[in-house]
PDB file of C-alpha atoms in Angstrom:
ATOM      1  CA  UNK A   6      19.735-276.042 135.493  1.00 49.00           C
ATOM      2  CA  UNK A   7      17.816-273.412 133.697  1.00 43.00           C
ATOM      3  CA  UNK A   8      21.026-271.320 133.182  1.00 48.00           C
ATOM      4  CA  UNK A   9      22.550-274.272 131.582  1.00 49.00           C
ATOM      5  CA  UNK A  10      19.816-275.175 129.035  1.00 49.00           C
ATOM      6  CA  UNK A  11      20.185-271.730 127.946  1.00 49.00           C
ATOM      7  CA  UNK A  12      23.885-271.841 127.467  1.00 51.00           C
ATOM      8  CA  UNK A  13      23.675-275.191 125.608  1.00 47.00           C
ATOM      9  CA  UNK A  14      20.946-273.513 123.264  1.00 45.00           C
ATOM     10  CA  UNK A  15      23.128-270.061 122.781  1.00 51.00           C
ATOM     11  CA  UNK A  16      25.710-272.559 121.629  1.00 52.00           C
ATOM     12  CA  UNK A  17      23.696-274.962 119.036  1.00 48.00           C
ATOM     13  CA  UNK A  18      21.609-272.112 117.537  1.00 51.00           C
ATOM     14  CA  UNK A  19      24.544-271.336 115.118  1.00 52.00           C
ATOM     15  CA  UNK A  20      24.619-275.002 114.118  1.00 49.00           C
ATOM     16  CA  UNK A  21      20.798-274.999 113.987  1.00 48.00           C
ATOM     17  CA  UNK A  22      21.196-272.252 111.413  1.00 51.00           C
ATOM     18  CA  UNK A  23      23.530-273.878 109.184  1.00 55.00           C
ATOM     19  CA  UNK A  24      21.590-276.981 108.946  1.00 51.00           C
ATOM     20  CA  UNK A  25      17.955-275.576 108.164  1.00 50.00           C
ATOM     21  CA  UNK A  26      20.308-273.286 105.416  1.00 55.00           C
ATOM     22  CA  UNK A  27      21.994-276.435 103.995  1.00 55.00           C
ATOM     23  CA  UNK A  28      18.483-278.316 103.710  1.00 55.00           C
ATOM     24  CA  UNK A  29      16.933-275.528 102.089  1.00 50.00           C
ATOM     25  CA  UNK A  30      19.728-275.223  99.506  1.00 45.00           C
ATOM     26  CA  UNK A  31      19.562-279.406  98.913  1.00 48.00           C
ATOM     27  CA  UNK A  32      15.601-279.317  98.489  1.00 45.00           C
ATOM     28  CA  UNK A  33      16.321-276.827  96.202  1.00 43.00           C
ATOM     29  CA  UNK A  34      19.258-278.250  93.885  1.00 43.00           C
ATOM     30  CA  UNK A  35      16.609-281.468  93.853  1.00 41.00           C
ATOM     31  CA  UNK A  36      13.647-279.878  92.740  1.00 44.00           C
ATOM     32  CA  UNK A  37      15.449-278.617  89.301  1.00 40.00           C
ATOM     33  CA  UNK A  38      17.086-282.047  88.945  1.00 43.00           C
ATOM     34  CA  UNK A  39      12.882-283.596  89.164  1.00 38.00           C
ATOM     35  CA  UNK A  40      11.811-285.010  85.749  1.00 38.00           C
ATOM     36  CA  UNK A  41       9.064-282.614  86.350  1.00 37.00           C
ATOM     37  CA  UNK A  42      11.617-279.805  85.339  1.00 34.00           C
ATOM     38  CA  UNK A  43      11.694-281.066  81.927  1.00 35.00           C
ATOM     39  CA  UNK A  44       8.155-281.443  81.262  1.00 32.00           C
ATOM     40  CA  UNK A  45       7.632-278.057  79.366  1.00 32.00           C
ATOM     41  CA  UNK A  46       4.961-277.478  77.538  1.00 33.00           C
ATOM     42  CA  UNK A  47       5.304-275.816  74.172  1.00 35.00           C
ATOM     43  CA  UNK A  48       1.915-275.434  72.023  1.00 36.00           C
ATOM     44  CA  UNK A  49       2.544-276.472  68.235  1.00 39.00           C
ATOM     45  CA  UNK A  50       2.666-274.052  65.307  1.00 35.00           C
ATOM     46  CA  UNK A  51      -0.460-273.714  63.849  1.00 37.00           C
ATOM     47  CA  UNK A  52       1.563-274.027  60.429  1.00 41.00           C
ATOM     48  CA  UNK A  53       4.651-274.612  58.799  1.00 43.00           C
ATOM     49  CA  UNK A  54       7.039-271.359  58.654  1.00 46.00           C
ATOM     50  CA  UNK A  55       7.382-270.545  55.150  1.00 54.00           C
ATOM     51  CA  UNK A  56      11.454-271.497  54.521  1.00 68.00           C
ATOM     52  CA  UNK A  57      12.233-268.170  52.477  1.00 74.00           C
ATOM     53  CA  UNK A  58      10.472-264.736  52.792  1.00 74.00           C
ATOM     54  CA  UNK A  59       8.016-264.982  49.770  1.00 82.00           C
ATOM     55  CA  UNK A  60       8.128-261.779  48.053  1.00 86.00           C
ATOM     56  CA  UNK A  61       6.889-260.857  44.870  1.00 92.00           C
ATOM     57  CA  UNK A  62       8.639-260.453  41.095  1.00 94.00           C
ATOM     58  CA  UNK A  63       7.172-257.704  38.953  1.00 94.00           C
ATOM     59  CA  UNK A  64       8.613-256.688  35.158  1.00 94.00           C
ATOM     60  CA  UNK A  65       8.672-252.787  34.994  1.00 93.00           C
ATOM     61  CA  UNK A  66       6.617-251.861  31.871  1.00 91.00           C
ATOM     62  CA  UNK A  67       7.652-249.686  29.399  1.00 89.00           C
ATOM     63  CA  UNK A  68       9.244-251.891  27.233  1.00 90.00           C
ATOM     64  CA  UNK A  69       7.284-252.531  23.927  1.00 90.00           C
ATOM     65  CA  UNK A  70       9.801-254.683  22.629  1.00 94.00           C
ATOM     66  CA  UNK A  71      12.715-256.904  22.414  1.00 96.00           C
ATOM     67  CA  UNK A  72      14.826-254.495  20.846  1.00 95.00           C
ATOM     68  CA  UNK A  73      14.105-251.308  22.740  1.00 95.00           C
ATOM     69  CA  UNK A  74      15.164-253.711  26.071  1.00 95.00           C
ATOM     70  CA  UNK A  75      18.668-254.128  24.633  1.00 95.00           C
ATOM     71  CA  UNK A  76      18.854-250.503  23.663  1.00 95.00           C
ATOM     72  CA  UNK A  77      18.167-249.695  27.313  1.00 94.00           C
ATOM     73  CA  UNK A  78      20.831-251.817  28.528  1.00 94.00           C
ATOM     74  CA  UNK A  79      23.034-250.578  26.007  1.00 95.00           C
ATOM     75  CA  UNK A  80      22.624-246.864  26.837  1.00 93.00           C
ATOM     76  CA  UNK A  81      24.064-248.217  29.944  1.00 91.00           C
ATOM     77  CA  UNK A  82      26.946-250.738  29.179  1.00 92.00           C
ATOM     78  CA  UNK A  83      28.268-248.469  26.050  1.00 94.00           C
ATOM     79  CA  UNK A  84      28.298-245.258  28.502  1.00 93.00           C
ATOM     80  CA  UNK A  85      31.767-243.925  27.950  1.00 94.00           C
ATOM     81  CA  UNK A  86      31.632-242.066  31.840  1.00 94.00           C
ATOM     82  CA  UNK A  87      30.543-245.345  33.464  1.00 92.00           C
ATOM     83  CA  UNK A  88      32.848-247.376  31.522  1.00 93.00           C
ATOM     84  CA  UNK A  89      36.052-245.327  32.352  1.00 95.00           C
ATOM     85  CA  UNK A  90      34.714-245.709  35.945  1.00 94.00           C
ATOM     86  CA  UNK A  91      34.361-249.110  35.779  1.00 93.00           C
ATOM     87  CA  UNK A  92      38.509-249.406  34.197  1.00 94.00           C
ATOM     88  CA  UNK A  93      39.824-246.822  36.689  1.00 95.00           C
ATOM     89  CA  UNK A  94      38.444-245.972  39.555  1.00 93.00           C
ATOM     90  CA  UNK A  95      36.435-248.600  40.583  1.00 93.00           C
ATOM     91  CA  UNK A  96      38.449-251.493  39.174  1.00 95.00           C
ATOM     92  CA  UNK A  97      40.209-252.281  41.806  1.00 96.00           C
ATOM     93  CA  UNK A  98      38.009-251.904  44.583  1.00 94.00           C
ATOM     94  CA  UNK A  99      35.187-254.149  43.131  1.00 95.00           C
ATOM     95  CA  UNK A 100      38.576-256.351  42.554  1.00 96.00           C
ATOM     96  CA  UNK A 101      38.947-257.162  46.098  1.00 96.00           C
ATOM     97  CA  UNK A 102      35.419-256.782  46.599  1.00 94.00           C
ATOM     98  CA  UNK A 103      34.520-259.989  44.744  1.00 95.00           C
ATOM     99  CA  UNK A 104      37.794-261.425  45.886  1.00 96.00           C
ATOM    100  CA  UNK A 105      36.190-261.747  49.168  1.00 95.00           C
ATOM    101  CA  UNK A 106      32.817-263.069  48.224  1.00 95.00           C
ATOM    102  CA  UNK A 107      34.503-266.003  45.876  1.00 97.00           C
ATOM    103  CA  UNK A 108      36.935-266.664  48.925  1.00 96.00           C
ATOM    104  CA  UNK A 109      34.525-267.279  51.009  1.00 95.00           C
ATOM    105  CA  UNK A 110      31.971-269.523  48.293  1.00 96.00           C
ATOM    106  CA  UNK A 111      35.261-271.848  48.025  1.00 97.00           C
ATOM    107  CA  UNK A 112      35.793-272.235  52.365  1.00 96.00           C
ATOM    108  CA  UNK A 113      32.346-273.619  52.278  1.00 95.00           C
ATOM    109  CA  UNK A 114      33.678-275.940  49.366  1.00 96.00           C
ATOM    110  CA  UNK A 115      30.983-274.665  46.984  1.00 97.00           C
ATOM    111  CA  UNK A 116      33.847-273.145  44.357  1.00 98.00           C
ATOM    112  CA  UNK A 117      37.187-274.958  43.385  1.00 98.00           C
ATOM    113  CA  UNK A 118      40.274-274.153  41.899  1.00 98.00           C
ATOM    114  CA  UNK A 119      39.505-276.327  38.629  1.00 97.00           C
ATOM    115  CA  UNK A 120      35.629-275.479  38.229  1.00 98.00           C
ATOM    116  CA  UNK A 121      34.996-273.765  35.209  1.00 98.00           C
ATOM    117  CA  UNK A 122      33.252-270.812  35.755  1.00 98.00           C
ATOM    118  CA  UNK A 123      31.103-267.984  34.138  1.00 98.00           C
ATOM    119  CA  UNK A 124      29.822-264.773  35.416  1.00 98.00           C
ATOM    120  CA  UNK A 125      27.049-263.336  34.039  1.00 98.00           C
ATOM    121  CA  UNK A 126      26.310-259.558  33.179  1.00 96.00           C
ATOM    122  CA  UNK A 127      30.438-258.974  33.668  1.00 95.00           C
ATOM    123  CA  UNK A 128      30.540-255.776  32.080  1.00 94.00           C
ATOM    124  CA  UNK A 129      34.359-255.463  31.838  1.00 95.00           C
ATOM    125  CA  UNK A 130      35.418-258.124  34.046  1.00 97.00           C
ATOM    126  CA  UNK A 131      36.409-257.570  37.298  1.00 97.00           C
ATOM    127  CA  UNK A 132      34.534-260.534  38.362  1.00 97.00           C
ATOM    128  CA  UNK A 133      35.993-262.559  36.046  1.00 98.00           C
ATOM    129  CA  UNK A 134      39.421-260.847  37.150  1.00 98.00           C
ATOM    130  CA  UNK A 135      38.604-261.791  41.146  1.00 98.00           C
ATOM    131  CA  UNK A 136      38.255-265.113  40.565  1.00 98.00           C
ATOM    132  CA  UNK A 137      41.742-266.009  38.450  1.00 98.00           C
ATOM    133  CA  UNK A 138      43.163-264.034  41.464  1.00 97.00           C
ATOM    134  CA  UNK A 139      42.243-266.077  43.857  1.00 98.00           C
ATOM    135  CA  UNK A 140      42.999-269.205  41.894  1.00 98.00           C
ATOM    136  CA  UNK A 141      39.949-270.215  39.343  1.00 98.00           C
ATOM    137  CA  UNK A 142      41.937-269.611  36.459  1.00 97.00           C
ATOM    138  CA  UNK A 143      39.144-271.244  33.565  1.00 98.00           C
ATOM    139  CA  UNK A 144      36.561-268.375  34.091  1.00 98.00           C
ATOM    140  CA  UNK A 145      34.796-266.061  31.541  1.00 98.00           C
ATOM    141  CA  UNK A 146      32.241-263.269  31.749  1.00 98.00           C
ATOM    142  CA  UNK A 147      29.512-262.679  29.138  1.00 98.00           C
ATOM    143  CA  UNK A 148      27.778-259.221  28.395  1.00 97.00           C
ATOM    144  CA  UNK A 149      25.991-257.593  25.268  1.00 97.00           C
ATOM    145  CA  UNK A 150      29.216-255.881  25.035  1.00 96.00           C
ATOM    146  CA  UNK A 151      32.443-257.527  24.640  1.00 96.00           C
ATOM    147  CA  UNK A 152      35.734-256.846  26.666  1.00 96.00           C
ATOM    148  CA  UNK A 153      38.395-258.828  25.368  1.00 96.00           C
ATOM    149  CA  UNK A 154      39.815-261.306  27.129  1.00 97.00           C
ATOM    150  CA  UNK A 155      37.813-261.240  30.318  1.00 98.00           C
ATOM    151  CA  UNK A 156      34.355-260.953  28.439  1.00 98.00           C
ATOM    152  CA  UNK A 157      32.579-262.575  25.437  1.00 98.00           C
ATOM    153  CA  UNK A 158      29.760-261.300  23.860  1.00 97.00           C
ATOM    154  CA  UNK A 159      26.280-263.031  24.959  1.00 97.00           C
ATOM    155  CA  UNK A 160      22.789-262.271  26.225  1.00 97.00           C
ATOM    156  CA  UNK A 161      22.073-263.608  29.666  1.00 97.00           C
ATOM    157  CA  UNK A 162      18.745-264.695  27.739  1.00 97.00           C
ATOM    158  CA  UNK A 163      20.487-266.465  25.091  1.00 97.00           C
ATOM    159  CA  UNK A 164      24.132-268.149  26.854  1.00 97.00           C
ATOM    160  CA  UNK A 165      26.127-268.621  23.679  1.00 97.00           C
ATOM    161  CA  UNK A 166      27.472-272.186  25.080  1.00 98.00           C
ATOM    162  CA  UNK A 167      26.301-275.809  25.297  1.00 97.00           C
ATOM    163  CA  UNK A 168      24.736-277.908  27.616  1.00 98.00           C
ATOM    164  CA  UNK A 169      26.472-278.524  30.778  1.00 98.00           C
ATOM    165  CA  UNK A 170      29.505-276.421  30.226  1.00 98.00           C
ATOM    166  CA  UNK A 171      30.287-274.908  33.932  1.00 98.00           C
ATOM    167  CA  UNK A 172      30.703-275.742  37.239  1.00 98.00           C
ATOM    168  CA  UNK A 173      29.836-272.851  38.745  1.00 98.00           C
ATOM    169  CA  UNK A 174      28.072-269.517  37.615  1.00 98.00           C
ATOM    170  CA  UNK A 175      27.978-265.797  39.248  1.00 98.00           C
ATOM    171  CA  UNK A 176      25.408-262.842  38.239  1.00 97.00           C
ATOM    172  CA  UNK A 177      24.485-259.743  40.326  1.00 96.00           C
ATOM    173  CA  UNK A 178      22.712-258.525  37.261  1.00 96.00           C
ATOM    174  CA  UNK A 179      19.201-260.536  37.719  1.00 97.00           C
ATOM    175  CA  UNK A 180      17.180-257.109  38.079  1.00 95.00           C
ATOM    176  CA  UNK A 181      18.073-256.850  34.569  1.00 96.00           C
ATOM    177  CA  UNK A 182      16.132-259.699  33.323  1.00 96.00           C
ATOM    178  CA  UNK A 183      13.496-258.812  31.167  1.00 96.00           C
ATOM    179  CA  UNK A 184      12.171-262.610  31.384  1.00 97.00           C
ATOM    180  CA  UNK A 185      13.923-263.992  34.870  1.00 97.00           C
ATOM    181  CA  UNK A 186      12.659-267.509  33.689  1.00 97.00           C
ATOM    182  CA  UNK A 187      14.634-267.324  30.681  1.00 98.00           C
ATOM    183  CA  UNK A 188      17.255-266.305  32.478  1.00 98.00           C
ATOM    184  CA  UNK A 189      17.560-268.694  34.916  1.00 98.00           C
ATOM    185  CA  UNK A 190      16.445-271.546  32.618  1.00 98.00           C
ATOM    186  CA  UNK A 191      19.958-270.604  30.382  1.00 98.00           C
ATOM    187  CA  UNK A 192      21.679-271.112  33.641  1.00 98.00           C
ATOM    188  CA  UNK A 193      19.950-273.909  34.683  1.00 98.00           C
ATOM    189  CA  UNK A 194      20.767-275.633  30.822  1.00 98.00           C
ATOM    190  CA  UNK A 195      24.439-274.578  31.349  1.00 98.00           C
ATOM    191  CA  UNK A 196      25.483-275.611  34.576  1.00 98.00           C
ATOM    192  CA  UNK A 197      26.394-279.586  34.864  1.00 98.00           C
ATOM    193  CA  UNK A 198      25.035-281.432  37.119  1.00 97.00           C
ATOM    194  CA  UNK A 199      25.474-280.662  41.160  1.00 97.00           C
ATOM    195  CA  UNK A 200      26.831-277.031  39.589  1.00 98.00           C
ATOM    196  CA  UNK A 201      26.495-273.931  41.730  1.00 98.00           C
ATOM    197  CA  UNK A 202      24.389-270.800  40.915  1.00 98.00           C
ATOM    198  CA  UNK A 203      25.474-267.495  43.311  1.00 98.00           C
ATOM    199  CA  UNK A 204      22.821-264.201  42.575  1.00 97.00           C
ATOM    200  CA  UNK A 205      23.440-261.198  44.424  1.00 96.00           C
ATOM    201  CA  UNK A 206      20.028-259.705  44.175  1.00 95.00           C
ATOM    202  CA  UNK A 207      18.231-256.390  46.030  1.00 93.00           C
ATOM    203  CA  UNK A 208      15.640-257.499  48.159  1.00 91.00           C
ATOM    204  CA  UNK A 209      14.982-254.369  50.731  1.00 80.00           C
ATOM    205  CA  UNK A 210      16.281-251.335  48.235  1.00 78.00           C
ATOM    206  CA  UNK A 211      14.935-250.792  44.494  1.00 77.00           C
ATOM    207  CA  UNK A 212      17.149-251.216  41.535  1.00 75.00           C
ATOM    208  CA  UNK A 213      18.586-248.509  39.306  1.00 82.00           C
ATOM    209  CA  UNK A 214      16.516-247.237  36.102  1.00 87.00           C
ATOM    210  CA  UNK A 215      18.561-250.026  33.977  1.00 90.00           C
ATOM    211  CA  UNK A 216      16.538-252.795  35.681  1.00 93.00           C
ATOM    212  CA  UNK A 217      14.075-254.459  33.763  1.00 94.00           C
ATOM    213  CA  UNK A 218      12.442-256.203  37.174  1.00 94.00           C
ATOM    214  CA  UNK A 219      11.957-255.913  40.992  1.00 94.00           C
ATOM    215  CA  UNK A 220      12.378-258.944  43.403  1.00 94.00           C
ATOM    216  CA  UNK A 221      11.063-258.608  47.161  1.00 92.00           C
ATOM    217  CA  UNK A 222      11.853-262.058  47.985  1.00 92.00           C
ATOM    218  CA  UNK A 223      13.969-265.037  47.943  1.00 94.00           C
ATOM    219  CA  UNK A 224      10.239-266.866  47.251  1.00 94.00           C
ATOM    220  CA  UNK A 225      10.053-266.457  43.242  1.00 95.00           C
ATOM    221  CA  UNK A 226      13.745-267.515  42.619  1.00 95.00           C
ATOM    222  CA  UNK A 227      13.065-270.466  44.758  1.00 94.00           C
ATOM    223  CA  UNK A 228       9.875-271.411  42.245  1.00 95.00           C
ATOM    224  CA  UNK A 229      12.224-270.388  39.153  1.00 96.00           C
ATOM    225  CA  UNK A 230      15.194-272.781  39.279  1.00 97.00           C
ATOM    226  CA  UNK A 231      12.895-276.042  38.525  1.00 95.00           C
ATOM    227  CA  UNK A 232      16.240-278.096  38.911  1.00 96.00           C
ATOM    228  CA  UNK A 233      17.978-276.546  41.700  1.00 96.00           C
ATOM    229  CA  UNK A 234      17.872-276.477  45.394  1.00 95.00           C
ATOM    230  CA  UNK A 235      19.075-273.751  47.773  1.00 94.00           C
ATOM    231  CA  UNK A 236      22.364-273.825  49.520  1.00 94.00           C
ATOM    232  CA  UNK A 237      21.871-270.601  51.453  1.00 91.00           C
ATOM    233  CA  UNK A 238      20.769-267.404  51.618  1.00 92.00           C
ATOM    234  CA  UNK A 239      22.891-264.791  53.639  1.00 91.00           C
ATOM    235  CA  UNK A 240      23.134-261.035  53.209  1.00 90.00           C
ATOM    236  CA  UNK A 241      25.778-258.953  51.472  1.00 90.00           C
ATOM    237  CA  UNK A 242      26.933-255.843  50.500  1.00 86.00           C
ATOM    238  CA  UNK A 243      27.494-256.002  47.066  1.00 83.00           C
ATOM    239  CA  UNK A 244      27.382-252.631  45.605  1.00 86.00           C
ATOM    240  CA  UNK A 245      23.734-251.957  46.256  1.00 86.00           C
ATOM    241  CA  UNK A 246      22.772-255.369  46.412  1.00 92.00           C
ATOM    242  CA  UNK A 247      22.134-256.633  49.787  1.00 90.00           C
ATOM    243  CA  UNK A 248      21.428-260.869  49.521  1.00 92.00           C
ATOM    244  CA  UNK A 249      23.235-263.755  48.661  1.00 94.00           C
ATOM    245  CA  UNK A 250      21.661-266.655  47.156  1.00 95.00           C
ATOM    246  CA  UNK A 251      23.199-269.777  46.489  1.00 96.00           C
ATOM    247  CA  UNK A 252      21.216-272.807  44.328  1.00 97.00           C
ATOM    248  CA  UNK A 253      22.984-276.342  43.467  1.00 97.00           C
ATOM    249  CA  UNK A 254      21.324-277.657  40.271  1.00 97.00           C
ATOM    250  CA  UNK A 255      20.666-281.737  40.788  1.00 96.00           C
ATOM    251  CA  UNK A 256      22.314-284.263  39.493  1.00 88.00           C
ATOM    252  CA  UNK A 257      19.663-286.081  38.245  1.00 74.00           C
ATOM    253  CA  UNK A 258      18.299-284.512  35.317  1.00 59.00           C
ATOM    254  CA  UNK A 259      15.473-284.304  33.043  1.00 55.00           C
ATOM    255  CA  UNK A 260      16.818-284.644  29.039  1.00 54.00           C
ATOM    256  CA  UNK A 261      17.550-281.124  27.940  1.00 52.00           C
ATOM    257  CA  UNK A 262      17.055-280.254  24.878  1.00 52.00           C
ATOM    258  CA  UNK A 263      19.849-280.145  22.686  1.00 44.00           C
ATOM    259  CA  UNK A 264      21.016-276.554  21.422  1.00 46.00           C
ATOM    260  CA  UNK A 265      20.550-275.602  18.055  1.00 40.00           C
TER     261      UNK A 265
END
C-alpha cells in the first residue's frame, strides 16, 4: 500500500507543479489589472513651466546715432566681395536652402501659393527667389540697398508699404535691429490680419559684428509682437542661425494708425 501511494505521488507531482505555476502566473496578471495599479501618485509642480526659454535682448553700444547705424550696415550690404558671393557662389545653395524651409511653412498650411509675401533684410534676393520657385509667385524683399526686381529699397524700421499689405513675412536679419520693437511693430502694422511672421534668429551662438542686438531667448520676442501669438518654435540651420519662430498676428485688431 505504501509502494502505491508513492507511485501515485511520483505521478501527480508534475501536475502539482503546473498548477501552483499557473496560479502564480494568474495572481499575477490580476494584481496589474487592480484599480490599485492606477492609483499613482504624482506631486504637483510647484509652478507653472515658463512656455518659452526667457532669455534676455541687449542693443550692442557703440552706436551714437541713427546715421552711423545705417553706415554700419552699409559697409556690409555695399561690400563688393560679399556681394559677388552672395550672386555666385552662394546663390544657389541658399536657393535650395530656403526652398526647404518655405516648403515645409506651406505642409503645415501656414504659407500659400496666393499669399503675398515679403522678406525682410533680402539682400539680393534669394529668399525672395526660393519662394516664386516653389510657387509664391507675389513676393518681394526689402533692404537699404536695392536689387532690382527681387528687392526694393526700405528700412526694416521704416516698411515703405501700407497697412495690412501681406500675408506672410520672412526675416533672418532681426540681430540687426537697432530698435527690435520698431521692427517688429512695422511687421506687426503690415501683416493683415491672421498673417504669419517666420524669424530665424541665433539663440545659442553670437551674431556677426553687423548686428546691432543679441537675443538669448524666444522670451523677449514673445513680449514684442503685442498682436501676435506663437505658432512654433523649432530649431534650424539657417546659415548661423539656429531657431525658428513662427507668430500669427490676430484677427481682431486694435485701429492702427494710418500711414503718413
Amino acid at each position: 500500500m505504501k509502494n502505491t501511494n508513492q507511485t501515485k505521488l511520483i505521478i501527480l507531482k508534475p501536475f502539482l507543479l503546473i498548477f501552483l505555476s499557473i496560479s502564480i502566473v494568474f495572481l499575477f496578471i490580476v494584481s496589474f489589472q487592480s484599480p490599485h495599479r492606477n492609483t499613482i501618485f504624482v506631486p504637483p509642480l510647484k509652478r507653472p513651466l515658463p512656455p518659452y526659454p526667457p532669455g534676455e535682448l541687449r542693443i550692442r553700444p557703440g552706436f551714437g546715432s541713427y546715421d552711423m547705424y545705417i553706415q554700419h550696415q552699409l559697409d556690409k550690404t555695399l561690400n563688393q566681395k560679399l556681394r559677388e558671393v552672395w550672386t555666385t557662389r552662394d546663390w544657389e545653395r541658399k536657393i535650395q536652402v530656403f526652398s526647404r524651409f518655405f516648403t515645409d511653412l506651406k505642409q503645415m498650411n501656414l504659407l500659400y501659393n496666393d499669399s503675398k509675401a515679403l522678406c525682410i533684410g533680402a539682400r539680393v534676393g534669394q529668399e525672395v527667389v526660393a519662394l516664386q520657385r516653389i510657387g509664391v509667385s507675389d513676393s518681394v524683399g526689402i533692404d537699404l540697398v536695392p536689387y532690382p526686381p527681387l528687392v526694393v529699397t526700405g528700412d526694416f524700421h521704416n516698411h515703405p508699404f501700407g497697412n495690412e499689405t501681406f500675408d506672410f513675412e520672412f526675416s533672418n536679419v532681426f540681430d540687426h535691429a537697432l530698435y527690435p520693437s520698431r521692427f517688429v511693430g512695422e511687421i506687426e502694422r503690415t501683416l493683415k490680419p491672421g498673417g504669419i511672421c517666420v524669424l530665424h534668429v541665433a539663440l545659442s551662438t553670437k551674431s556677426d559684428k553687423y548686428s546691432a542686438n543679441d537675443l538669448s531667448g524666444v522670451g523677449p520676442l514673445v513680449e514684442l509682437f503685442k498682436d501676435s501669438e506663437v505658432v512654433h518654435v523649432r530649431s534650424v540651420d539657417g546659415f548661423g542661425l539656429d531657431t525658428e519662430v513662427v507668430f500669427r498676428k490676430n484677427k481682431k485688431q486694435k485701429k492702427m494708425k494710418k500711414r503718413h
